[in-house]
Amino acid sequence: MKNQKARHAALFGMMVALAFTLSYLESLLPLSIGIPGVKLGLANLIVLTALYLMKPYEAFIIAVIRILLAGLTFGNTYSLIYSLCGGLLSFAVMLAASKTRLSVIGVSMLGGVTHNLGQLAAAAVLMGTHRIVYYLPVLLVAGLLTGLLIGVLSKIITDRLQKIKPE
């Protein structure tokens, strides 16, 4: 029992560290495809995987810690607000969707889209204009594509980790 708790604590710490590291690596990527604000969402790979391998509240804590650490380390007040709005909405939707028949990939795609919707809503409020909604089609397509990629990777990782997971 004691060994089990230590293993779980180590897994939790590793997931936080991996999510933070992937956030850092993504901040270094010169992903300039002419679409401001579009990112791969590499850190969401860890959050999504944790959602399937750990308790939901643990995955939520990992998501929040990662957002706060990355926002305070690599961002500014606005990027932190955008990330929190997108991340919290995305997590809520992914949690609900994970309880359905939807695959990890489908859950991830919903997460990618809702993350962008949350950020767009935050931007509309902070900028005081609804005109930013013109950006919605671009963000929906980007969220679907990045969600697909992250979902495929998370499915591979989750399947492999479940095979070696001690009971």
Short mmCIF file of N, CA and C in Angstrom, two decimals:
data_model
loop_
_atom_site.label_atom_id
_atom_site.label_comp_id
_atom_site.label_asym_id
_atom_site.label_seq_id
_atom_site.Cartn_x
_atom_site.Cartn_y
_atom_site.Cartn_z
N MET A 1 0.83 -1.19 0.00
CA MET A 1 0.00 0.00 0.00
C MET A 1 0.87 1.26 0.00
N LYS A 2 1.87 1.27 0.87
CA LYS A 2 2.75 2.43 0.97
C LYS A 2 3.51 2.64 -0.35
N ASN A 3 3.98 1.55 -0.94
CA ASN A 3 4.68 1.61 -2.21
C ASN A 3 3.76 2.13 -3.31
N GLN A 4 2.49 1.75 -3.25
CA GLN A 4 1.50 2.20 -4.23
C GLN A 4 1.31 3.72 -4.15
N LYS A 5 1.24 4.26 -2.95
CA LYS A 5 1.08 5.70 -2.77
C LYS A 5 2.31 6.45 -3.29
N ALA A 6 3.48 5.91 -3.03
CA ALA A 6 4.72 6.53 -3.51
C ALA A 6 4.76 6.53 -5.03
N ARG A 7 4.36 5.42 -5.64
CA ARG A 7 4.34 5.33 -7.11
C ARG A 7 3.36 6.34 -7.69
N HIS A 8 2.21 6.47 -7.04
CA HIS A 8 1.19 7.40 -7.52
C HIS A 8 1.68 8.84 -7.40
N ALA A 9 2.31 9.17 -6.28
CA ALA A 9 2.85 10.51 -6.09
C ALA A 9 3.93 10.81 -7.13
N ALA A 10 4.76 9.81 -7.41
CA ALA A 10 5.81 9.99 -8.43
C ALA A 10 5.18 10.20 -9.81
N LEU A 11 4.14 9.44 -10.13
CA LEU A 11 3.46 9.60 -11.41
C LEU A 11 2.84 11.00 -11.52
N PHE A 12 2.22 11.46 -10.45
CA PHE A 12 1.61 12.78 -10.44
C PHE A 12 2.67 13.86 -10.67
N GLY A 13 3.77 13.77 -9.95
CA GLY A 13 4.86 14.74 -10.11
C GLY A 13 5.45 14.70 -11.50
N MET A 14 5.59 13.49 -12.05
CA MET A 14 6.12 13.35 -13.41
C MET A 14 5.17 13.98 -14.43
N MET A 15 3.87 13.81 -14.24
CA MET A 15 2.90 14.38 -15.16
C MET A 15 2.95 15.91 -15.13
N VAL A 16 3.05 16.49 -13.94
CA VAL A 16 3.16 17.96 -13.83
C VAL A 16 4.44 18.42 -14.52
N ALA A 17 5.56 17.74 -14.25
CA ALA A 17 6.84 18.12 -14.85
C ALA A 17 6.80 17.99 -16.38
N LEU A 18 6.21 16.92 -16.87
CA LEU A 18 6.11 16.74 -18.33
C LEU A 18 5.23 17.81 -18.96
N ALA A 19 4.11 18.12 -18.33
CA ALA A 19 3.22 19.14 -18.88
C ALA A 19 3.93 20.49 -18.92
N PHE A 20 4.64 20.82 -17.87
CA PHE A 20 5.37 22.08 -17.82
C PHE A 20 6.50 22.10 -18.86
N THR A 21 7.22 20.99 -18.99
CA THR A 21 8.30 20.89 -19.97
C THR A 21 7.76 21.03 -21.40
N LEU A 22 6.64 20.39 -21.68
CA LEU A 22 6.05 20.51 -23.01
C LEU A 22 5.56 21.93 -23.28
N SER A 23 5.07 22.61 -22.25
CA SER A 23 4.70 24.02 -22.40
C SER A 23 5.92 24.85 -22.77
N TYR A 24 7.03 24.57 -22.10
CA TYR A 24 8.27 25.28 -22.40
C TYR A 24 8.74 25.00 -23.82
N LEU A 25 8.76 23.73 -24.19
CA LEU A 25 9.20 23.37 -25.55
C LEU A 25 8.31 24.04 -26.60
N GLU A 26 7.02 24.08 -26.34
CA GLU A 26 6.12 24.71 -27.29
C GLU A 26 6.36 26.22 -27.39
N SER A 27 6.77 26.82 -26.29
CA SER A 27 7.07 28.26 -26.34
C SER A 27 8.31 28.54 -27.19
N LEU A 28 9.15 27.54 -27.36
CA LEU A 28 10.36 27.69 -28.17
C LEU A 28 10.12 27.42 -29.65
N LEU A 29 9.05 26.70 -29.96
CA LEU A 29 8.77 26.35 -31.35
C LEU A 29 8.37 27.58 -32.14
N PRO A 30 9.05 27.80 -33.24
CA PRO A 30 8.67 28.94 -34.08
C PRO A 30 7.53 28.53 -35.04
N LEU A 31 6.37 28.24 -34.44
CA LEU A 31 5.22 27.81 -35.24
C LEU A 31 4.55 29.03 -35.83
N SER A 32 5.13 29.52 -36.89
CA SER A 32 4.59 30.70 -37.55
C SER A 32 3.92 30.28 -38.85
N ILE A 33 2.66 29.98 -38.77
CA ILE A 33 1.93 29.58 -39.97
C ILE A 33 0.94 30.67 -40.39
N GLY A 34 1.19 31.86 -39.91
CA GLY A 34 0.35 32.99 -40.29
C GLY A 34 -0.94 33.09 -39.50
N ILE A 35 -1.08 32.28 -38.47
CA ILE A 35 -2.30 32.31 -37.65
C ILE A 35 -1.89 32.62 -36.22
N PRO A 36 -2.03 33.86 -35.79
CA PRO A 36 -1.62 34.24 -34.44
C PRO A 36 -2.35 33.44 -33.37
N GLY A 37 -1.59 33.01 -32.37
CA GLY A 37 -2.19 32.35 -31.23
C GLY A 37 -2.43 30.86 -31.39
N VAL A 38 -2.25 30.31 -32.57
CA VAL A 38 -2.49 28.89 -32.77
C VAL A 38 -1.25 28.12 -32.33
N LYS A 39 -1.47 27.15 -31.43
CA LYS A 39 -0.39 26.31 -30.94
C LYS A 39 -0.83 24.86 -31.03
N LEU A 40 0.13 23.97 -30.93
CA LEU A 40 -0.18 22.54 -30.98
C LEU A 40 -0.91 22.05 -29.74
N GLY A 41 -0.63 22.64 -28.60
CA GLY A 41 -1.25 22.19 -27.36
C GLY A 41 -0.58 20.95 -26.81
N LEU A 42 0.75 20.91 -26.92
CA LEU A 42 1.49 19.73 -26.49
C LEU A 42 1.25 19.37 -25.02
N ALA A 43 1.15 20.37 -24.17
CA ALA A 43 0.94 20.09 -22.74
C ALA A 43 -0.41 19.43 -22.50
N ASN A 44 -1.36 19.68 -23.38
CA ASN A 44 -2.67 19.04 -23.23
C ASN A 44 -2.56 17.54 -23.43
N LEU A 45 -1.52 17.08 -24.08
CA LEU A 45 -1.27 15.65 -24.22
C LEU A 45 -1.19 15.00 -22.84
N ILE A 46 -0.53 15.67 -21.92
CA ILE A 46 -0.36 15.13 -20.57
C ILE A 46 -1.67 15.21 -19.80
N VAL A 47 -2.37 16.31 -19.91
CA VAL A 47 -3.65 16.47 -19.21
C VAL A 47 -4.65 15.43 -19.69
N LEU A 48 -4.74 15.25 -21.00
CA LEU A 48 -5.67 14.27 -21.56
C LEU A 48 -5.30 12.86 -21.13
N THR A 49 -4.03 12.54 -21.15
CA THR A 49 -3.57 11.22 -20.71
C THR A 49 -3.88 11.02 -19.23
N ALA A 50 -3.65 12.04 -18.42
CA ALA A 50 -3.96 11.96 -16.99
C ALA A 50 -5.45 11.77 -16.76
N LEU A 51 -6.27 12.36 -17.59
CA LEU A 51 -7.72 12.21 -17.46
C LEU A 51 -8.13 10.74 -17.59
N TYR A 52 -7.40 9.99 -18.40
CA TYR A 52 -7.72 8.57 -18.61
C TYR A 52 -6.97 7.63 -17.67
N LEU A 53 -5.88 8.08 -17.08
CA LEU A 53 -5.08 7.20 -16.23
C LEU A 53 -5.21 7.49 -14.74
N MET A 54 -5.70 8.67 -14.40
CA MET A 54 -5.75 9.09 -13.00
C MET A 54 -7.17 9.51 -12.66
N LYS A 55 -7.35 9.96 -11.43
CA LYS A 55 -8.66 10.48 -11.03
C LYS A 55 -8.88 11.84 -11.70
N PRO A 56 -10.13 12.17 -12.02
CA PRO A 56 -10.40 13.44 -12.71
C PRO A 56 -9.86 14.67 -11.97
N TYR A 57 -9.98 14.68 -10.64
CA TYR A 57 -9.50 15.86 -9.91
C TYR A 57 -7.98 15.98 -10.01
N GLU A 58 -7.28 14.84 -10.15
CA GLU A 58 -5.82 14.89 -10.29
C GLU A 58 -5.44 15.47 -11.66
N ALA A 59 -6.16 15.06 -12.68
CA ALA A 59 -5.92 15.62 -14.02
C ALA A 59 -6.22 17.12 -14.02
N PHE A 60 -7.27 17.52 -13.31
CA PHE A 60 -7.61 18.94 -13.21
C PHE A 60 -6.49 19.72 -12.52
N ILE A 61 -5.97 19.17 -11.43
CA ILE A 61 -4.89 19.85 -10.70
C ILE A 61 -3.65 19.96 -11.59
N ILE A 62 -3.34 18.92 -12.34
CA ILE A 62 -2.21 18.96 -13.26
C ILE A 62 -2.42 20.09 -14.29
N ALA A 63 -3.63 20.17 -14.82
CA ALA A 63 -3.93 21.22 -15.82
C ALA A 63 -3.74 22.61 -15.22
N VAL A 64 -4.27 22.83 -14.03
CA VAL A 64 -4.20 24.16 -13.42
C VAL A 64 -2.76 24.51 -13.04
N ILE A 65 -2.04 23.57 -12.46
CA ILE A 65 -0.65 23.83 -12.10
C ILE A 65 0.16 24.17 -13.35
N ARG A 66 -0.03 23.39 -14.41
CA ARG A 66 0.69 23.63 -15.66
C ARG A 66 0.38 25.01 -16.23
N ILE A 67 -0.88 25.39 -16.24
CA ILE A 67 -1.27 26.70 -16.77
C ILE A 67 -0.64 27.82 -15.94
N LEU A 68 -0.72 27.69 -14.62
CA LEU A 68 -0.16 28.72 -13.76
C LEU A 68 1.36 28.82 -13.90
N LEU A 69 2.03 27.67 -13.87
CA LEU A 69 3.50 27.69 -14.01
C LEU A 69 3.93 28.28 -15.35
N ALA A 70 3.31 27.81 -16.42
CA ALA A 70 3.69 28.30 -17.76
C ALA A 70 3.34 29.78 -17.91
N GLY A 71 2.17 30.17 -17.42
CA GLY A 71 1.76 31.57 -17.53
C GLY A 71 2.67 32.51 -16.77
N LEU A 72 3.05 32.09 -15.57
CA LEU A 72 3.92 32.94 -14.76
C LEU A 72 5.37 32.92 -15.25
N THR A 73 5.77 31.83 -15.89
CA THR A 73 7.16 31.69 -16.34
C THR A 73 7.38 32.25 -17.74
N PHE A 74 6.49 31.93 -18.68
CA PHE A 74 6.72 32.28 -20.08
C PHE A 74 5.76 33.32 -20.62
N GLY A 75 4.77 33.71 -19.85
CA GLY A 75 3.74 34.57 -20.39
C GLY A 75 3.61 35.89 -19.67
N ASN A 76 2.43 36.45 -19.79
CA ASN A 76 2.09 37.69 -19.11
C ASN A 76 0.67 37.54 -18.55
N THR A 77 0.14 38.59 -18.00
CA THR A 77 -1.18 38.52 -17.39
C THR A 77 -2.24 38.09 -18.39
N TYR A 78 -2.18 38.65 -19.58
CA TYR A 78 -3.19 38.32 -20.59
C TYR A 78 -3.09 36.87 -21.05
N SER A 79 -1.87 36.41 -21.29
CA SER A 79 -1.72 35.02 -21.73
C SER A 79 -2.17 34.06 -20.64
N LEU A 80 -1.96 34.43 -19.38
CA LEU A 80 -2.42 33.60 -18.27
C LEU A 80 -3.95 33.55 -18.23
N ILE A 81 -4.59 34.69 -18.42
CA ILE A 81 -6.05 34.73 -18.44
C ILE A 81 -6.60 33.92 -19.61
N TYR A 82 -6.02 34.10 -20.79
CA TYR A 82 -6.45 33.34 -21.96
C TYR A 82 -6.29 31.84 -21.73
N SER A 83 -5.14 31.46 -21.20
CA SER A 83 -4.87 30.04 -20.96
C SER A 83 -5.82 29.45 -19.93
N LEU A 84 -6.08 30.20 -18.86
CA LEU A 84 -7.01 29.70 -17.84
C LEU A 84 -8.42 29.54 -18.41
N CYS A 85 -8.88 30.53 -19.15
CA CYS A 85 -10.22 30.44 -19.73
C CYS A 85 -10.32 29.27 -20.70
N GLY A 86 -9.35 29.15 -21.58
CA GLY A 86 -9.36 28.05 -22.54
C GLY A 86 -9.16 26.70 -21.87
N GLY A 87 -8.21 26.64 -20.96
CA GLY A 87 -7.89 25.38 -20.29
C GLY A 87 -9.00 24.86 -19.40
N LEU A 88 -9.64 25.75 -18.65
CA LEU A 88 -10.71 25.31 -17.75
C LEU A 88 -11.95 24.87 -18.53
N LEU A 89 -12.31 25.62 -19.57
CA LEU A 89 -13.44 25.22 -20.39
C LEU A 89 -13.14 23.90 -21.10
N SER A 90 -11.97 23.80 -21.65
CA SER A 90 -11.55 22.59 -22.35
C SER A 90 -11.57 21.39 -21.40
N PHE A 91 -11.06 21.55 -20.20
CA PHE A 91 -11.03 20.44 -19.26
C PHE A 91 -12.45 20.00 -18.90
N ALA A 92 -13.33 20.95 -18.64
CA ALA A 92 -14.71 20.60 -18.28
C ALA A 92 -15.38 19.81 -19.40
N VAL A 93 -15.18 20.24 -20.63
CA VAL A 93 -15.79 19.54 -21.77
C VAL A 93 -15.15 18.17 -21.96
N MET A 94 -13.82 18.08 -21.85
CA MET A 94 -13.16 16.79 -22.01
C MET A 94 -13.57 15.81 -20.91
N LEU A 95 -13.72 16.31 -19.69
CA LEU A 95 -14.16 15.45 -18.59
C LEU A 95 -15.55 14.89 -18.88
N ALA A 96 -16.47 15.75 -19.28
CA ALA A 96 -17.83 15.30 -19.60
C ALA A 96 -17.81 14.33 -20.78
N ALA A 97 -17.05 14.65 -21.81
CA ALA A 97 -17.00 13.81 -23.01
C ALA A 97 -16.33 12.46 -22.74
N SER A 98 -15.39 12.43 -21.79
CA SER A 98 -14.70 11.18 -21.49
C SER A 98 -15.63 10.17 -20.82
N LYS A 99 -16.75 10.63 -20.32
CA LYS A 99 -17.73 9.74 -19.68
C LYS A 99 -18.69 9.14 -20.71
N THR A 100 -18.56 9.52 -21.97
CA THR A 100 -19.44 9.03 -23.03
C THR A 100 -18.70 7.97 -23.84
N ARG A 101 -19.28 7.58 -24.94
CA ARG A 101 -18.67 6.58 -25.82
C ARG A 101 -17.61 7.18 -26.74
N LEU A 102 -17.42 8.45 -26.66
CA LEU A 102 -16.45 9.13 -27.52
C LEU A 102 -15.04 8.61 -27.23
N SER A 103 -14.25 8.44 -28.27
CA SER A 103 -12.88 7.96 -28.11
C SER A 103 -11.99 9.07 -27.54
N VAL A 104 -10.80 8.68 -27.15
CA VAL A 104 -9.81 9.65 -26.67
C VAL A 104 -9.57 10.72 -27.74
N ILE A 105 -9.55 10.28 -28.98
CA ILE A 105 -9.30 11.22 -30.08
C ILE A 105 -10.45 12.22 -30.19
N GLY A 106 -11.69 11.75 -30.12
CA GLY A 106 -12.84 12.65 -30.16
C GLY A 106 -12.87 13.61 -28.98
N VAL A 107 -12.53 13.09 -27.81
CA VAL A 107 -12.48 13.93 -26.61
C VAL A 107 -11.42 15.02 -26.79
N SER A 108 -10.28 14.65 -27.34
CA SER A 108 -9.21 15.62 -27.57
C SER A 108 -9.62 16.69 -28.58
N MET A 109 -10.31 16.27 -29.64
CA MET A 109 -10.75 17.24 -30.64
C MET A 109 -11.75 18.23 -30.02
N LEU A 110 -12.66 17.72 -29.19
CA LEU A 110 -13.58 18.63 -28.48
C LEU A 110 -12.79 19.57 -27.57
N GLY A 111 -11.77 19.03 -26.92
CA GLY A 111 -10.93 19.85 -26.05
C GLY A 111 -10.21 20.94 -26.81
N GLY A 112 -9.69 20.62 -27.99
CA GLY A 112 -8.99 21.61 -28.81
C GLY A 112 -9.91 22.74 -29.25
N VAL A 113 -11.11 22.36 -29.67
CA VAL A 113 -12.09 23.37 -30.12
C VAL A 113 -12.54 24.25 -28.95
N THR A 114 -12.88 23.61 -27.82
CA THR A 114 -13.39 24.41 -26.69
C THR A 114 -12.29 25.25 -26.05
N HIS A 115 -11.05 24.78 -26.12
CA HIS A 115 -9.95 25.61 -25.61
C HIS A 115 -9.89 26.91 -26.40
N ASN A 116 -9.99 26.80 -27.72
CA ASN A 116 -9.97 28.00 -28.56
C ASN A 116 -11.20 28.87 -28.33
N LEU A 117 -12.36 28.25 -28.11
CA LEU A 117 -13.57 29.03 -27.82
C LEU A 117 -13.43 29.80 -26.51
N GLY A 118 -12.86 29.15 -25.50
CA GLY A 118 -12.63 29.82 -24.22
C GLY A 118 -11.69 31.00 -24.35
N GLN A 119 -10.64 30.81 -25.12
CA GLN A 119 -9.69 31.91 -25.33
C GLN A 119 -10.32 33.03 -26.14
N LEU A 120 -11.12 32.69 -27.12
CA LEU A 120 -11.79 33.71 -27.93
C LEU A 120 -12.78 34.51 -27.08
N ALA A 121 -13.51 33.83 -26.21
CA ALA A 121 -14.43 34.53 -25.31
C ALA A 121 -13.67 35.47 -24.38
N ALA A 122 -12.55 35.00 -23.85
CA ALA A 122 -11.73 35.86 -22.98
C ALA A 122 -11.23 37.08 -23.75
N ALA A 123 -10.79 36.86 -24.98
CA ALA A 123 -10.30 37.97 -25.79
C ALA A 123 -11.41 38.98 -26.08
N ALA A 124 -12.61 38.49 -26.36
CA ALA A 124 -13.73 39.39 -26.63
C ALA A 124 -14.04 40.26 -25.41
N VAL A 125 -13.99 39.65 -24.23
CA VAL A 125 -14.26 40.41 -23.00
C VAL A 125 -13.13 41.39 -22.72
N LEU A 126 -11.89 40.92 -22.80
CA LEU A 126 -10.75 41.79 -22.48
C LEU A 126 -10.59 42.92 -23.49
N MET A 127 -10.90 42.66 -24.75
CA MET A 127 -10.77 43.68 -25.78
C MET A 127 -12.02 44.55 -25.88
N GLY A 128 -13.09 44.11 -25.23
CA GLY A 128 -14.32 44.89 -25.23
C GLY A 128 -15.01 44.94 -26.59
N THR A 129 -14.85 43.90 -27.38
CA THR A 129 -15.50 43.87 -28.68
C THR A 129 -15.90 42.45 -29.06
N HIS A 130 -17.00 42.35 -29.74
CA HIS A 130 -17.44 41.05 -30.25
C HIS A 130 -16.91 40.80 -31.65
N ARG A 131 -16.27 41.78 -32.24
CA ARG A 131 -15.78 41.67 -33.61
C ARG A 131 -14.70 40.61 -33.77
N ILE A 132 -14.09 40.23 -32.70
CA ILE A 132 -13.04 39.21 -32.77
C ILE A 132 -13.61 37.85 -33.19
N VAL A 133 -14.91 37.73 -33.18
CA VAL A 133 -15.55 36.47 -33.54
C VAL A 133 -15.28 36.09 -35.01
N TYR A 134 -14.83 37.02 -35.81
CA TYR A 134 -14.47 36.71 -37.20
C TYR A 134 -13.38 35.65 -37.25
N TYR A 135 -12.63 35.54 -36.20
CA TYR A 135 -11.52 34.61 -36.10
C TYR A 135 -11.98 33.18 -35.78
N LEU A 136 -13.27 33.02 -35.47
CA LEU A 136 -13.82 31.74 -35.03
C LEU A 136 -13.59 30.60 -36.03
N PRO A 137 -13.88 30.74 -37.31
CA PRO A 137 -13.67 29.59 -38.22
C PRO A 137 -12.23 29.09 -38.23
N VAL A 138 -11.28 30.00 -38.20
CA VAL A 138 -9.87 29.62 -38.19
C VAL A 138 -9.55 28.85 -36.92
N LEU A 139 -10.05 29.34 -35.79
CA LEU A 139 -9.77 28.68 -34.52
C LEU A 139 -10.46 27.32 -34.42
N LEU A 140 -11.64 27.19 -35.00
CA LEU A 140 -12.34 25.90 -34.98
C LEU A 140 -11.55 24.85 -35.76
N VAL A 141 -11.09 25.22 -36.94
CA VAL A 141 -10.31 24.28 -37.76
C VAL A 141 -8.99 23.94 -37.05
N ALA A 142 -8.32 24.95 -36.51
CA ALA A 142 -7.06 24.71 -35.80
C ALA A 142 -7.28 23.81 -34.59
N GLY A 143 -8.36 24.04 -33.85
CA GLY A 143 -8.67 23.21 -32.68
C GLY A 143 -8.95 21.77 -33.06
N LEU A 144 -9.65 21.56 -34.16
CA LEU A 144 -9.92 20.20 -34.63
C LEU A 144 -8.64 19.48 -35.04
N LEU A 145 -7.79 20.18 -35.78
CA LEU A 145 -6.56 19.55 -36.27
C LEU A 145 -5.57 19.27 -35.14
N THR A 146 -5.36 20.24 -34.27
CA THR A 146 -4.43 20.01 -33.17
C THR A 146 -5.01 18.99 -32.19
N GLY A 147 -6.33 19.03 -31.99
CA GLY A 147 -6.98 18.04 -31.14
C GLY A 147 -6.84 16.64 -31.69
N LEU A 148 -6.92 16.51 -33.00
CA LEU A 148 -6.73 15.21 -33.65
C LEU A 148 -5.32 14.68 -33.38
N LEU A 149 -4.32 15.52 -33.60
CA LEU A 149 -2.93 15.11 -33.38
C LEU A 149 -2.69 14.72 -31.92
N ILE A 150 -3.10 15.56 -31.00
CA ILE A 150 -2.90 15.29 -29.58
C ILE A 150 -3.68 14.05 -29.16
N GLY A 151 -4.89 13.88 -29.70
CA GLY A 151 -5.70 12.71 -29.37
C GLY A 151 -5.06 11.41 -29.83
N VAL A 152 -4.50 11.40 -31.03
CA VAL A 152 -3.83 10.20 -31.53
C VAL A 152 -2.63 9.86 -30.64
N LEU A 153 -1.84 10.86 -30.31
CA LEU A 153 -0.67 10.63 -29.45
C LEU A 153 -1.10 10.16 -28.06
N SER A 154 -2.14 10.77 -27.51
CA SER A 154 -2.61 10.38 -26.18
C SER A 154 -3.16 8.96 -26.18
N LYS A 155 -3.83 8.58 -27.24
CA LYS A 155 -4.35 7.21 -27.34
C LYS A 155 -3.21 6.21 -27.32
N ILE A 156 -2.16 6.47 -28.07
CA ILE A 156 -1.00 5.58 -28.11
C ILE A 156 -0.37 5.46 -26.72
N ILE A 157 -0.16 6.62 -26.08
CA ILE A 157 0.47 6.64 -24.75
C ILE A 157 -0.42 5.95 -23.72
N THR A 158 -1.70 6.28 -23.71
CA THR A 158 -2.63 5.71 -22.74
C THR A 158 -2.71 4.19 -22.90
N ASP A 159 -2.83 3.71 -24.13
CA ASP A 159 -2.89 2.27 -24.37
C ASP A 159 -1.64 1.57 -23.85
N ARG A 160 -0.49 2.16 -24.10
CA ARG A 160 0.77 1.53 -23.67
C ARG A 160 0.93 1.57 -22.15
N LEU A 161 0.57 2.69 -21.54
CA LEU A 161 0.70 2.79 -20.09
C LEU A 161 -0.30 1.89 -19.36
N GLN A 162 -1.46 1.70 -19.91
CA GLN A 162 -2.45 0.82 -19.27
C GLN A 162 -1.99 -0.63 -19.30
N LYS A 163 -1.19 -1.00 -20.28
CA LYS A 163 -0.67 -2.37 -20.37
C LYS A 163 0.33 -2.65 -19.26
N ILE A 164 1.08 -1.64 -18.85
CA ILE A 164 2.12 -1.85 -17.83
C ILE A 164 1.71 -1.36 -16.45
N LYS A 165 0.52 -0.79 -16.35
CA LYS A 165 0.04 -0.23 -15.08
C LYS A 165 -0.17 -1.35 -14.06
N PRO A 166 0.48 -1.24 -12.88
CA PRO A 166 0.28 -2.26 -11.85
C PRO A 166 -1.11 -2.11 -11.24
N GLU A 167 -1.69 -3.21 -10.90
CA GLU A 167 -3.03 -3.19 -10.29
C GLU A 167 -2.97 -2.90 -8.83
#
